[in-house]
Coordinates of C-alpha atoms in Angstrom, one line a residue:
M7 CA 7.1 -19.6 -11.2
K8 CA 8.9 -18.8 -8.2
I9 CA 9.2 -15.1 -7.7
S10 CA 11.2 -12.9 -5.6
V11 CA 9.5 -9.6 -4.7
V12 CA 11.9 -6.4 -3.6
S13 CA 10.5 -3.2 -2.4
P14 CA 11.7 -0.1 -0.7
L15 CA 9.8 1.4 2.0
F16 CA 10.6 4.3 4.3
N17 CA 8.1 4.8 7.2
D18 CA 5.3 3.4 5.4
W19 CA 4.7 0.0 6.8
E20 CA 0.4 0.1 7.0
S21 CA 0.7 0.3 3.4
L22 CA 3.2 -2.6 3.1
S23 CA 0.8 -4.5 5.3
I24 CA -1.6 -4.2 2.4
L25 CA 0.4 -4.9 0.0
I26 CA 1.8 -7.9 1.7
N27 CA -2.1 -9.3 1.9
E28 CA -2.3 -7.9 -1.8
I29 CA 0.3 -10.8 -2.7
N30 CA -1.0 -13.2 -0.9
C31 CA -4.0 -13.0 -2.5
L32 CA -2.5 -13.7 -5.7
Y33 CA -0.8 -16.2 -4.3
E34 CA -3.7 -18.4 -3.5
S35 CA -5.3 -17.1 -7.0
D36 CA -3.2 -17.9 -10.0
N37 CA -0.2 -21.2 -8.0
I38 CA 2.3 -18.2 -8.0
I39 CA 5.5 -18.7 -5.5
I40 CA 6.3 -15.6 -3.7
N41 CA 9.8 -17.2 -2.3
K42 CA 10.9 -14.1 -0.7
I43 CA 9.9 -10.6 0.1
V44 CA 12.9 -8.6 0.4
I45 CA 12.1 -5.2 2.2
V46 CA 14.6 -2.3 2.3
N47 CA 13.9 0.1 5.0
D48 CA 15.8 3.0 3.7
G49 CA 16.4 4.9 7.6
S50 CA 12.7 4.3 8.7
N51 CA 12.3 6.2 11.8
D52 CA 9.1 3.9 12.8
K53 CA 9.2 0.6 14.4
V54 CA 8.6 -3.0 12.2
P55 CA 5.1 -4.0 13.2
L56 CA 5.6 -7.2 14.2
D57 CA 2.7 -9.5 12.2
I58 CA 5.8 -8.3 9.2
L59 CA 8.8 -9.3 11.4
N60 CA 7.0 -13.0 12.0
N61 CA 6.1 -13.6 8.6
E62 CA 9.0 -16.0 6.5
K63 CA 9.0 -14.6 3.4
I64 CA 10.0 -11.6 4.4
E65 CA 14.1 -10.0 4.7
I66 CA 14.4 -7.0 5.8
V67 CA 17.4 -5.2 4.9
D68 CA 17.8 -2.1 7.3
L69 CA 19.6 1.0 5.7
A70 CA 21.6 2.8 8.4
T71 CA 19.9 6.6 6.5
N72 CA 17.6 7.2 4.1
L73 CA 19.8 6.6 0.3
G74 CA 16.6 7.0 -1.6
H75 CA 14.0 4.6 -3.3
Q76 CA 16.3 3.9 -6.7
R77 CA 18.9 3.5 -4.7
A78 CA 17.4 1.2 -2.0
I79 CA 16.3 -0.8 -4.9
C80 CA 19.6 -1.4 -6.1
I81 CA 20.3 -2.8 -2.7
G82 CA 17.5 -5.1 -2.4
L83 CA 18.2 -6.2 -6.0
C84 CA 22.0 -7.5 -5.1
H85 CA 20.6 -8.7 -2.0
V86 CA 18.3 -11.2 -4.1
F87 CA 20.9 -12.0 -6.4
E88 CA 23.8 -13.0 -3.8
K89 CA 21.1 -15.3 -2.0
P90 CA 20.1 -17.1 -4.7
N91 CA 16.7 -18.7 -3.8
G92 CA 15.7 -20.5 -7.2
S93 CA 13.0 -17.5 -8.4
D94 CA 12.3 -17.5 -11.9
L95 CA 11.7 -13.7 -11.8
V96 CA 11.7 -10.5 -9.2
V97 CA 9.6 -8.0 -9.2
V98 CA 10.2 -4.9 -8.0
M99 CA 6.9 -2.9 -6.7
D100 CA 6.5 -0.1 -4.5
S101 CA 5.3 -0.4 -0.8
D102 CA 4.5 3.2 0.3
G103 CA 0.5 4.3 -0.4

């Protein structure tokens, strides 16, 4: 099964790194293909860590200002559907601790 993940984020890149590691473990154990992880950066002040920037499966959608997690999710879903990649399923996940 091919999956895209959408996750809003505001200044909690450390928790996002943990989530990505957990997603990768799921992928390895259950034969799930993660096509794309869309991180909606909801106006964060902190810089994006290099390990996240260098991950080919991750796309970051930067918002100029904080719109709140519901609007960020909506923007992330629109991003996924505007750029179809053959996913069978889209999962929305919160990424903060």
